[in-house]
Tab-separated table of C-alpha atoms in Angstrom:
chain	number	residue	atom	x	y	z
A	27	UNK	CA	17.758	-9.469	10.306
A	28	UNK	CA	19.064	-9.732	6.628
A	29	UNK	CA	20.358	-13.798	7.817
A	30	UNK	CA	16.825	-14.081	8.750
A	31	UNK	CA	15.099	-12.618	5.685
A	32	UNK	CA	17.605	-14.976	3.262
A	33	UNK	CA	16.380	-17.846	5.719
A	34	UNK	CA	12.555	-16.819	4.940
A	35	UNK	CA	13.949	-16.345	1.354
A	36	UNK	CA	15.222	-19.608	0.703
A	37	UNK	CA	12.243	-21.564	2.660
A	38	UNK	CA	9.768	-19.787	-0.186
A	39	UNK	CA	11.971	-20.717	-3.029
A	40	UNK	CA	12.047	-24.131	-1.366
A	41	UNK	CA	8.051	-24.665	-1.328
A	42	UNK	CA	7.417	-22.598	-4.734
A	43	UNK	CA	10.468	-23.384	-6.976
A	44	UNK	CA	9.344	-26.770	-7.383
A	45	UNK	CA	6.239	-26.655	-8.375
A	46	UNK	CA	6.098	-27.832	-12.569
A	47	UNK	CA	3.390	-27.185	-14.635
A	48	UNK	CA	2.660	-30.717	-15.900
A	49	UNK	CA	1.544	-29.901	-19.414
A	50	UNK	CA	4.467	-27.024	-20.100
A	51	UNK	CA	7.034	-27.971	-18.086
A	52	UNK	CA	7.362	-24.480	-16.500
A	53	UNK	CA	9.322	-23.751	-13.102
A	54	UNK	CA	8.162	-20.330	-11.725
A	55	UNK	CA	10.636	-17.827	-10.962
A	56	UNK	CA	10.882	-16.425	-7.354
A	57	UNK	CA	12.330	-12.789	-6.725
A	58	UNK	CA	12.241	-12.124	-2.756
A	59	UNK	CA	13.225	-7.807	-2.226
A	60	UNK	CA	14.013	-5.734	1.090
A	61	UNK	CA	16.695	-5.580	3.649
A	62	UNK	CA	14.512	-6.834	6.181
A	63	UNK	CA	11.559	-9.405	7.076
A	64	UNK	CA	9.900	-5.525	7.852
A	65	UNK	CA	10.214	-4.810	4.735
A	66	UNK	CA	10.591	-8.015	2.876
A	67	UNK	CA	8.613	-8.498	-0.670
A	68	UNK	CA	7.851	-11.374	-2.570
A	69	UNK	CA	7.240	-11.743	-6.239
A	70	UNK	CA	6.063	-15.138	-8.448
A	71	UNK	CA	6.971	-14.410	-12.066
A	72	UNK	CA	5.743	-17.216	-14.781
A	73	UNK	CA	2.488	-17.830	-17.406
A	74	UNK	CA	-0.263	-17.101	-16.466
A	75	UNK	CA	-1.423	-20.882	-16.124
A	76	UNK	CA	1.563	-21.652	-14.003
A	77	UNK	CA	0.986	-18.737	-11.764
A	78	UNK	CA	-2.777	-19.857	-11.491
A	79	UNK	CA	-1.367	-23.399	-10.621
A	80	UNK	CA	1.096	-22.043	-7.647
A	81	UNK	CA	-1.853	-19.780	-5.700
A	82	UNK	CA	-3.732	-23.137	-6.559
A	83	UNK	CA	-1.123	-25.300	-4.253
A	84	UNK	CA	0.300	-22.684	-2.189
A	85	UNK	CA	-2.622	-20.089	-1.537
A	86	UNK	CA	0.493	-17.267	-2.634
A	87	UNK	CA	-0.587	-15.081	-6.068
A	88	UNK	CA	-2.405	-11.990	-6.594
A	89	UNK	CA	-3.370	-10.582	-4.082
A	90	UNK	CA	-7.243	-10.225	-2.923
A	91	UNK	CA	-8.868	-6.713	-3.740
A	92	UNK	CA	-10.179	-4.744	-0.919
A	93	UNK	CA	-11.962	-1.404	0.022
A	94	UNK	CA	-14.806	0.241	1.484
A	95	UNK	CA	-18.260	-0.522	0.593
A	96	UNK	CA	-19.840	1.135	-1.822
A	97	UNK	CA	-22.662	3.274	-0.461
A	98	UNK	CA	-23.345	5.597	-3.712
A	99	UNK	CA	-27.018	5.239	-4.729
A	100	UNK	CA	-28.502	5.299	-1.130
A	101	UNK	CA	-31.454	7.991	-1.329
A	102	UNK	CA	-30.324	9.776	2.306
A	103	UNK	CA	-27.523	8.793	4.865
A	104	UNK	CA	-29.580	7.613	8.013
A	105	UNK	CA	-28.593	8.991	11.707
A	106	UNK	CA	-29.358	7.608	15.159
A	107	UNK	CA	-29.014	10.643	17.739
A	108	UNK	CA	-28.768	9.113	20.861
A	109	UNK	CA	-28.893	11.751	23.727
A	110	UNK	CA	-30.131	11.990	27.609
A	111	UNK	CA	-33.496	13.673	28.266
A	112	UNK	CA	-31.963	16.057	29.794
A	113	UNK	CA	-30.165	17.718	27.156
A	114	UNK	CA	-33.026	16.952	25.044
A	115	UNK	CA	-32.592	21.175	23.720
A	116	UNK	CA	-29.225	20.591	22.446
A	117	UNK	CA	-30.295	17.424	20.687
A	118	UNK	CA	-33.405	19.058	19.083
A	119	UNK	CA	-31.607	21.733	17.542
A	120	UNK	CA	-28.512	18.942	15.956
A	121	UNK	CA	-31.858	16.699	14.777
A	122	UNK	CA	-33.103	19.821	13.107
A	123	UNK	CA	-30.124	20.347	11.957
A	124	UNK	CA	-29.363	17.225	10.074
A	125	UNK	CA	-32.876	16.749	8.744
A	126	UNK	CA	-33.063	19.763	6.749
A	127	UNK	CA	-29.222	19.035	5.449
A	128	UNK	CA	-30.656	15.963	3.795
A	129	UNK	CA	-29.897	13.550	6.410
A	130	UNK	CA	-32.613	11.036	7.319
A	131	UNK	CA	-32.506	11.100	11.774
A	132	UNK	CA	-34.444	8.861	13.426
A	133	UNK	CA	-34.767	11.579	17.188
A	134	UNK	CA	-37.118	9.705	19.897
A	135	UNK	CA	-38.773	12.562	20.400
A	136	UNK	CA	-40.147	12.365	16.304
A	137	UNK	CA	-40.181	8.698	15.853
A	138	UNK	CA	-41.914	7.523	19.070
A	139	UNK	CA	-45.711	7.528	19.616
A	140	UNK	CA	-48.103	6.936	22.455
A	141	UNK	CA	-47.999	2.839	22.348
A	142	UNK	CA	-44.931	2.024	20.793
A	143	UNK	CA	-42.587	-0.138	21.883
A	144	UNK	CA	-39.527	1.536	23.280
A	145	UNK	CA	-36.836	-1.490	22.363
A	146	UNK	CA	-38.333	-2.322	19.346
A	147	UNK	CA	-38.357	1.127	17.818
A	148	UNK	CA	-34.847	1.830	19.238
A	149	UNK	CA	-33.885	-1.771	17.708
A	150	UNK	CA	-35.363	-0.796	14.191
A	151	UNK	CA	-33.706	2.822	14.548
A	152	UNK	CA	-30.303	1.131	14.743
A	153	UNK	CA	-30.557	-1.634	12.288
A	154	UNK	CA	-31.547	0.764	10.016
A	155	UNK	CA	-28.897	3.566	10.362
A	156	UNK	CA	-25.722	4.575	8.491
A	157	UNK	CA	-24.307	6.974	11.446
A	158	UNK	CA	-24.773	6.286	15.056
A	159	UNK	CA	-24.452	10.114	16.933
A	160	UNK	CA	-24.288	9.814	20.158
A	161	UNK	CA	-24.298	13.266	22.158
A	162	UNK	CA	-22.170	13.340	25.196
A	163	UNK	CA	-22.338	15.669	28.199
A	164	UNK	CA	-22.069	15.272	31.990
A	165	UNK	CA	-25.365	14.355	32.383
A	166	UNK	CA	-25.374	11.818	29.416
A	167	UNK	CA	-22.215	9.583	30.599
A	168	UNK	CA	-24.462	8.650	33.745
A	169	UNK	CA	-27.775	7.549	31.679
A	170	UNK	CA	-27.582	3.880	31.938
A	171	UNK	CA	-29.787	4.215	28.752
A	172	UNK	CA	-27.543	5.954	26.947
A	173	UNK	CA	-24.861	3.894	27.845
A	174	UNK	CA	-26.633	1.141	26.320
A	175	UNK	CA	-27.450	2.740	22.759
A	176	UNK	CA	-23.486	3.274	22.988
A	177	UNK	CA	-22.199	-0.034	23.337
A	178	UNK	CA	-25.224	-0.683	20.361
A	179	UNK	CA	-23.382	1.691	18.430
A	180	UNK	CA	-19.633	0.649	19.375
A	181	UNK	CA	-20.880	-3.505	18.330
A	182	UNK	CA	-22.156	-1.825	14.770
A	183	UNK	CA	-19.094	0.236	14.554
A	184	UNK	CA	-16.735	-3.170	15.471
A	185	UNK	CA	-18.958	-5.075	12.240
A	186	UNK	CA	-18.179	-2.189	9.835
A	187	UNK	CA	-22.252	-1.209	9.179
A	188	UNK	CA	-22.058	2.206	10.834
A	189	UNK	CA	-19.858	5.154	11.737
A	190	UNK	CA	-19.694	6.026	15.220
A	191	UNK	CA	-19.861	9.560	16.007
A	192	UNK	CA	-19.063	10.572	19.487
A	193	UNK	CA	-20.180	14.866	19.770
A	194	UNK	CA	-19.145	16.628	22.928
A	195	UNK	CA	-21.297	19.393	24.349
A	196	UNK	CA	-19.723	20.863	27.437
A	197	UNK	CA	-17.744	17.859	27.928
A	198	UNK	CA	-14.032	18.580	27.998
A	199	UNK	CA	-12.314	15.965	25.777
A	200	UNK	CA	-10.386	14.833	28.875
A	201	UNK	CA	-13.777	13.787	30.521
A	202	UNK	CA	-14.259	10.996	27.726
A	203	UNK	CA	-14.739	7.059	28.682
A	204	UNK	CA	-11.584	5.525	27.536
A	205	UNK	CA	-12.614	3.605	25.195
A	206	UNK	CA	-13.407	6.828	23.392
A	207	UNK	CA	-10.257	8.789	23.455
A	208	UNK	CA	-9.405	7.206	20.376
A	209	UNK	CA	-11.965	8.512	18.384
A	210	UNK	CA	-12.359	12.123	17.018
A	211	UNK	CA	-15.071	13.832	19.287
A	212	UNK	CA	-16.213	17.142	17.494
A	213	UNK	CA	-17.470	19.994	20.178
A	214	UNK	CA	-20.289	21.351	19.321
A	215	UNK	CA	-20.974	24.224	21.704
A	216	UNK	CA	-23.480	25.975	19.883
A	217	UNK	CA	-25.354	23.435	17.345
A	218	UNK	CA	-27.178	25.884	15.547
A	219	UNK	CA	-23.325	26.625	14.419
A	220	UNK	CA	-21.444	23.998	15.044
A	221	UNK	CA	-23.784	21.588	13.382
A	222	UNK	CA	-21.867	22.486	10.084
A	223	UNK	CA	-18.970	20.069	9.893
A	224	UNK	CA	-20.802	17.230	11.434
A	225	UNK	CA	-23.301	17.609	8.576
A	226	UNK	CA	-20.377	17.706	5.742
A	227	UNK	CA	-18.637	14.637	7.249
A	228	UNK	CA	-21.896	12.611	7.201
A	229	UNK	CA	-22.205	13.156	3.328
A	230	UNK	CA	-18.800	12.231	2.795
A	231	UNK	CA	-17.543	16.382	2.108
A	232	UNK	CA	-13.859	16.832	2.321
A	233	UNK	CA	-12.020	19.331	3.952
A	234	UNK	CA	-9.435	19.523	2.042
A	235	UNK	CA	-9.578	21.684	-1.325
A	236	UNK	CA	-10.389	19.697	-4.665
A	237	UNK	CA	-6.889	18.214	-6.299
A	238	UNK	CA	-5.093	20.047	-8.520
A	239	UNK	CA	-2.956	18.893	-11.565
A	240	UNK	CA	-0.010	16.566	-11.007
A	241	UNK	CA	3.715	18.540	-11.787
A	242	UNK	CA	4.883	17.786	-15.346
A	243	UNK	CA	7.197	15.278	-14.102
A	244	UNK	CA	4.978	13.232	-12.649
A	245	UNK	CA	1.923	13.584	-15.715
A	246	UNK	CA	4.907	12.694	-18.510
A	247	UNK	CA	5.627	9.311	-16.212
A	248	UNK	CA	1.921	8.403	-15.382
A	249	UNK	CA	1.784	7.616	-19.119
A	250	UNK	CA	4.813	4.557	-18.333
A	251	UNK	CA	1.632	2.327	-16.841
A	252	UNK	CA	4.967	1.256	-13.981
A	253	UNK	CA	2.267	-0.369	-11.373
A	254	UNK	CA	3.490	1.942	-9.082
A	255	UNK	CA	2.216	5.194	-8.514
A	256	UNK	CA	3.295	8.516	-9.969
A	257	UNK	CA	5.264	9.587	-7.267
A	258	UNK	CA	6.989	6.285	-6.899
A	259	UNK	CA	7.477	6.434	-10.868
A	260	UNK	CA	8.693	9.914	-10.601
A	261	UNK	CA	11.390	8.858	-8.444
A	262	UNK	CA	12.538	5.649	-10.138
A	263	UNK	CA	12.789	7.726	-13.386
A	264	UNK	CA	15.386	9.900	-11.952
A	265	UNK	CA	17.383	6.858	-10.363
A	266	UNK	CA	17.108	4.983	-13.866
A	267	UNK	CA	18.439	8.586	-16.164
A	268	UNK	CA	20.730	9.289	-13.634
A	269	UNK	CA	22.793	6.110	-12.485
A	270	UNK	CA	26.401	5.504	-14.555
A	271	UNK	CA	26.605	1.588	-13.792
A	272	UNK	CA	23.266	0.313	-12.503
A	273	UNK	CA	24.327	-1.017	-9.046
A	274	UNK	CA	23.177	-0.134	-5.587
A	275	UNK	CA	24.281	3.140	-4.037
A	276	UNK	CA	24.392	4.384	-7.784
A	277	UNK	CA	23.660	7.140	-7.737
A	278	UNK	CA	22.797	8.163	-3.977
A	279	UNK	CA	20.334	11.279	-3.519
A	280	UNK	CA	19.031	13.535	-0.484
A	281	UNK	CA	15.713	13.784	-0.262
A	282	UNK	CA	15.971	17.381	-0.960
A	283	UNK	CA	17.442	16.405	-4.426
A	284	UNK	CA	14.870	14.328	-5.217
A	285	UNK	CA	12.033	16.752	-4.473
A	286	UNK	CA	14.221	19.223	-6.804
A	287	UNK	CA	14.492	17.054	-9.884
A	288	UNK	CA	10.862	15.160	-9.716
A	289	UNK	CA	9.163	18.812	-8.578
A	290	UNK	CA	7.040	16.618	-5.824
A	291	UNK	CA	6.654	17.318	-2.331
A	292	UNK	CA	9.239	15.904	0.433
A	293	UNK	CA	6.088	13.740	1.608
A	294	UNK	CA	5.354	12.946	-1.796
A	295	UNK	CA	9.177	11.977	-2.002
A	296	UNK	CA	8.997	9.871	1.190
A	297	UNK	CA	5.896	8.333	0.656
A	298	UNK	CA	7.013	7.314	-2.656
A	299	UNK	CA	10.176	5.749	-1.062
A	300	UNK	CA	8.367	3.745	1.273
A	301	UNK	CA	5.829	2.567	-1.392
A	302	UNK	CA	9.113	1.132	-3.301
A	303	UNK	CA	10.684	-0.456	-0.119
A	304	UNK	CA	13.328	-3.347	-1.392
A	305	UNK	CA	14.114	-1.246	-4.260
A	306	UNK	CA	15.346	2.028	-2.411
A	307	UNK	CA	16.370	2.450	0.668
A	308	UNK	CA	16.510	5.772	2.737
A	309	UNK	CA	17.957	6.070	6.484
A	310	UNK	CA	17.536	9.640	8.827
A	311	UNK	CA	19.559	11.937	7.497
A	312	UNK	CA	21.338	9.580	5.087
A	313	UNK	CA	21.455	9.608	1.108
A	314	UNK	CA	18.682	7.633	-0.613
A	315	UNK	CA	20.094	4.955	-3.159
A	316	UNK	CA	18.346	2.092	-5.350
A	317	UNK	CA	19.031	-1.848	-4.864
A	318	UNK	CA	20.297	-3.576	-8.170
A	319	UNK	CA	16.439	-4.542	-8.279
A	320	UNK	CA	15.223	-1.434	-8.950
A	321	UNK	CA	16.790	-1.103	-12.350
A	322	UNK	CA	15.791	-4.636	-13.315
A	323	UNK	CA	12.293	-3.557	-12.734
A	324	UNK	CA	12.505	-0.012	-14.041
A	325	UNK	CA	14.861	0.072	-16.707
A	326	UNK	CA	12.509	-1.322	-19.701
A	327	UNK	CA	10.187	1.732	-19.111
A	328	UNK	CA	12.862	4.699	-20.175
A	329	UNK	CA	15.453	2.442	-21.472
A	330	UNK	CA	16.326	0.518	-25.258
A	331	UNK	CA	15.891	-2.635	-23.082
A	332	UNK	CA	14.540	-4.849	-21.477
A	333	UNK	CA	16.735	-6.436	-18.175
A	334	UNK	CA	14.414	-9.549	-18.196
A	335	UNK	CA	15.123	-9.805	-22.145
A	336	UNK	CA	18.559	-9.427	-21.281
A	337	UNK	CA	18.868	-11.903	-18.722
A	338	UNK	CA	17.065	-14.919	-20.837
A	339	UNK	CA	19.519	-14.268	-23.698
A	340	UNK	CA	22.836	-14.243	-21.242
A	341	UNK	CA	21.332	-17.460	-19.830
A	342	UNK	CA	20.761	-18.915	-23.098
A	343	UNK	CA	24.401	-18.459	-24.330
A	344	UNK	CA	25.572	-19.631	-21.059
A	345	UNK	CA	24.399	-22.763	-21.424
A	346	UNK	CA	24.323	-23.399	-25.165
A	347	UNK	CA	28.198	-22.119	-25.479
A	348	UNK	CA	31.040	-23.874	-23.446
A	349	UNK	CA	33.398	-21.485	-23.790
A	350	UNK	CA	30.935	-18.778	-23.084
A	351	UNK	CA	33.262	-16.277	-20.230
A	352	UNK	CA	32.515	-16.128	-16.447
A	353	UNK	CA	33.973	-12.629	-16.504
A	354	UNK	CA	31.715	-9.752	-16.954
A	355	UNK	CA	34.291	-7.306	-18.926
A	356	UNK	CA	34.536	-10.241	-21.564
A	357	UNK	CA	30.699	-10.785	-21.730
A	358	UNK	CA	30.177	-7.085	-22.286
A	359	UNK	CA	32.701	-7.621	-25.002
A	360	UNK	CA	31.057	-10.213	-26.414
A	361	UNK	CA	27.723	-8.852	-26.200
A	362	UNK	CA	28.892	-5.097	-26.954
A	363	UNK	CA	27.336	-4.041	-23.199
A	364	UNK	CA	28.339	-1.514	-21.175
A	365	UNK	CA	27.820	-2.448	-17.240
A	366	UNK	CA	24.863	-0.127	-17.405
A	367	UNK	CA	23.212	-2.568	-19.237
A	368	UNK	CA	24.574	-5.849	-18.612
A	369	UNK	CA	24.301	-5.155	-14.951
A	370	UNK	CA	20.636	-5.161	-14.447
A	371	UNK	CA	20.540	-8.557	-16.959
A	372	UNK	CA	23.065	-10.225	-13.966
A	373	UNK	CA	20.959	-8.666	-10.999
A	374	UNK	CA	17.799	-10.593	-12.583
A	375	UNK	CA	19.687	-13.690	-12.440
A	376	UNK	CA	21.438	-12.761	-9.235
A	377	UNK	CA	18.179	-11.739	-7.642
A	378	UNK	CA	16.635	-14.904	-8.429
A	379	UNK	CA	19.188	-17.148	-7.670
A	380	UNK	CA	19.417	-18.361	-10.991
A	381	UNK	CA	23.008	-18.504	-11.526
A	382	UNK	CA	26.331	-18.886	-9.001
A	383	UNK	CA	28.588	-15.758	-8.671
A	384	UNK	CA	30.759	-14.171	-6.906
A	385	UNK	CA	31.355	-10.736	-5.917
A	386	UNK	CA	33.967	-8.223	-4.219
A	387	UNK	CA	34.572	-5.028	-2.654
A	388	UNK	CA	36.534	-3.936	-6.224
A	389	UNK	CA	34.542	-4.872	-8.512
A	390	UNK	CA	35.078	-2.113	-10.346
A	391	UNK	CA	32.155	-0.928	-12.289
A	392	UNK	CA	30.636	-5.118	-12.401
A	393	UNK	CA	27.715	-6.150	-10.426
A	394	UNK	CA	29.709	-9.031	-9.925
A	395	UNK	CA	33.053	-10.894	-10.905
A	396	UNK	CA	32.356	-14.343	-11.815
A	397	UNK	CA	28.874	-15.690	-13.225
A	398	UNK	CA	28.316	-19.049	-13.934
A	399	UNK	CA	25.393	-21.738	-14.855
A	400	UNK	CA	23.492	-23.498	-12.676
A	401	UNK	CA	20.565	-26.622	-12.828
A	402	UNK	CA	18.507	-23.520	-11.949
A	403	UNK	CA	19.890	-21.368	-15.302
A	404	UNK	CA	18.453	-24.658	-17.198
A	405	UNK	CA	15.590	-24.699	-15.893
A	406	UNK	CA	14.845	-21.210	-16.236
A	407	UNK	CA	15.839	-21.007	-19.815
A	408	UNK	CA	13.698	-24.247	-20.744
A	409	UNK	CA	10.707	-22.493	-19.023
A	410	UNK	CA	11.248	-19.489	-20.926
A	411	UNK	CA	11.974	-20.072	-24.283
């Protein structure tokens, strides 16, 4: 899997790395993260203008924001009971129910007069609605009628303009058509009671209780503005304050750590590690540790520097000096770097495939033990400087 992600890798850089921006002769920089094409992440780094001209030949940029539709301002949410005649009782008292909780039901038995047309007022009664209620019994699932409204109600559901609300009344939940056995199916035994929850999911109530304040941790990193969230934040912070050289499986943390020193949940703690997949890594009952990447990208928040900074000005002296060392002990010398800083400056290069090194198993505390120049190290220094 990773020989097929570095395949996937080097096809991207193929297609993007080329692409110039004719008036600043700019080469974009590709970083591709993860272990796996499952968890594989690509980045585009560059101007502005040359990022605009790479979505503009490739279709690849920022991505497209998405959501729910925004339904604040509507006067009343608007419900379609559909029920069988026969439990017309039952369906009276939920109608009642919802219309004097401030939600606007269209009931046959209100909104049908001596004259009317039955398919046109059921038509206009389900163009018209926010919530399509259907209420299911034994007698109901055999009305070829309201069989019909359903599949009305599923083909609104499928084009996102209602919510499909499937209530059971003496209908075990084992007695549901298939196709709804996927879908939460409130009981509703007694409506007069019952009614309750169906009314506070229609306007949008939530269960659960309002949010608290975030632990101190996680409120002193929100103010970093990382672009992840403040869990994820929370738990680079400790990887960043805590690691002695900057490389991956330094340091390596349990989960139970983690939740210790950031003060978040062990959801929190796993969701976070899963938003930052490519960066960290976590197996079952294995240590969590950070890839090389996750100081480049984290380090200029809590550090005295910046590892893209860093890497520009170890390119630069590569190039411009040709006596300039290939050994990482002598350009910490030279620079006055310890690996915990010179390390995340090589992994930007290294990530990027900027440069040509070499590494080994004893590396000591080195990313790795020969660095040297590269067409691409020109290129990326003339787009940068």
């Amino acid at each position: 899997m990773k020989a097929a992600m570095d395949a996937a890798a080097e096809q991207l850089r193929g297609r993007i790395g080329s692409i110039r921006h004719p008036e600043t002769g700019e080469f974009p920089t590709i970083v591709v993260s993860g272990t796996s094409l499952s968890d594989m992440k690509l980045r585009i780094e560059g101007s502005p203008d040359l990022l605009a001209l790479v979505k503009q030949k490739t279709g690849l940029g920022a991505e497209d924001a998405g959501g729910d539709a925004n339904t604040d301002g509507s006067p009343a949410p608007k419900v379609f009971l559909s029920y069988a005649w026969e439990d017309r009782v039952a369906a009276e008292k939920i109608a009642n129910a919802l219309q004097a909780n401030g939600i606007d039901t269209w009931w046959a038995e209100w909104c049908m007069s001596a004259g009317d047309s039955l398919r046109q007022k059921i038509d206009a009664g389900l163009s018209d609605c926010t919530h399509f209620v259907v209420l299911l019994t034994p007698v109901s699932l055999t009305k070829p009628w309201v069989n019909q409204e359903m599949d009305a109600g599923l083909m609104l559901k499928l084009q996102q303009q209602v919510k499909f609300i499937p209530l059971r009344h003496r209908l075990p939940a084992e007695q549901l058509p298939p196709l709804l056995r996927g879908t939460l199916s409130p009981s509703v035994e007694d409506p007069g009671y019952d009614i309750g929850q169906l009314i506070n999911d229609i306007h949008g109530v939530l269960k659960k209780p309002l949010l608290g304040k975030a632990p101190v941790s996680v409120q002193e990193v929100e103010r970093a503005s990382t672009g992840y969230s403040a869990a994820a934040t929370a738990v680079a912070k400790v990887f960043v304050e805590s690691t002695k050289h900057a490389r991956k499986f330094d340091p390596m943390c349990s989960i139970e750590e983690l939740v210790t020193q950031t003060g978040l949940s062990e959801e929190d703690v796993a969701d976070a590690i899963h938003e930052m997949s490519g960066l960290v890594v976590a197996s079952p009952r294995k240590p969590v540790y950070p890839e090389d990447e996750l100081f480049v990208t984290f380090d200029r928040f809590w550090m005295a520097w910046d590892p893209a900074d860093d890497a520009l000005k170890l390119a630069s002296d590569m190039l411009n000096d040709a006596a300039f060392p290939t050994e990482p002990a002598e350009i910490g010398k030279r620079f006055a770097w310890e690996a915990r800083r010179l390390n995340p400056a090589m992994a930007y290069l290294v990530n990027r495939k900027l440069v040509r090194f070499l590494k080994a198993m004893n590396g000591g505390p080195w990313l790795v033990v020969v660095i040297q120049k590269t067409d691409d190290t020109r290129r990326f220094v003339k787009s940068r400087s």
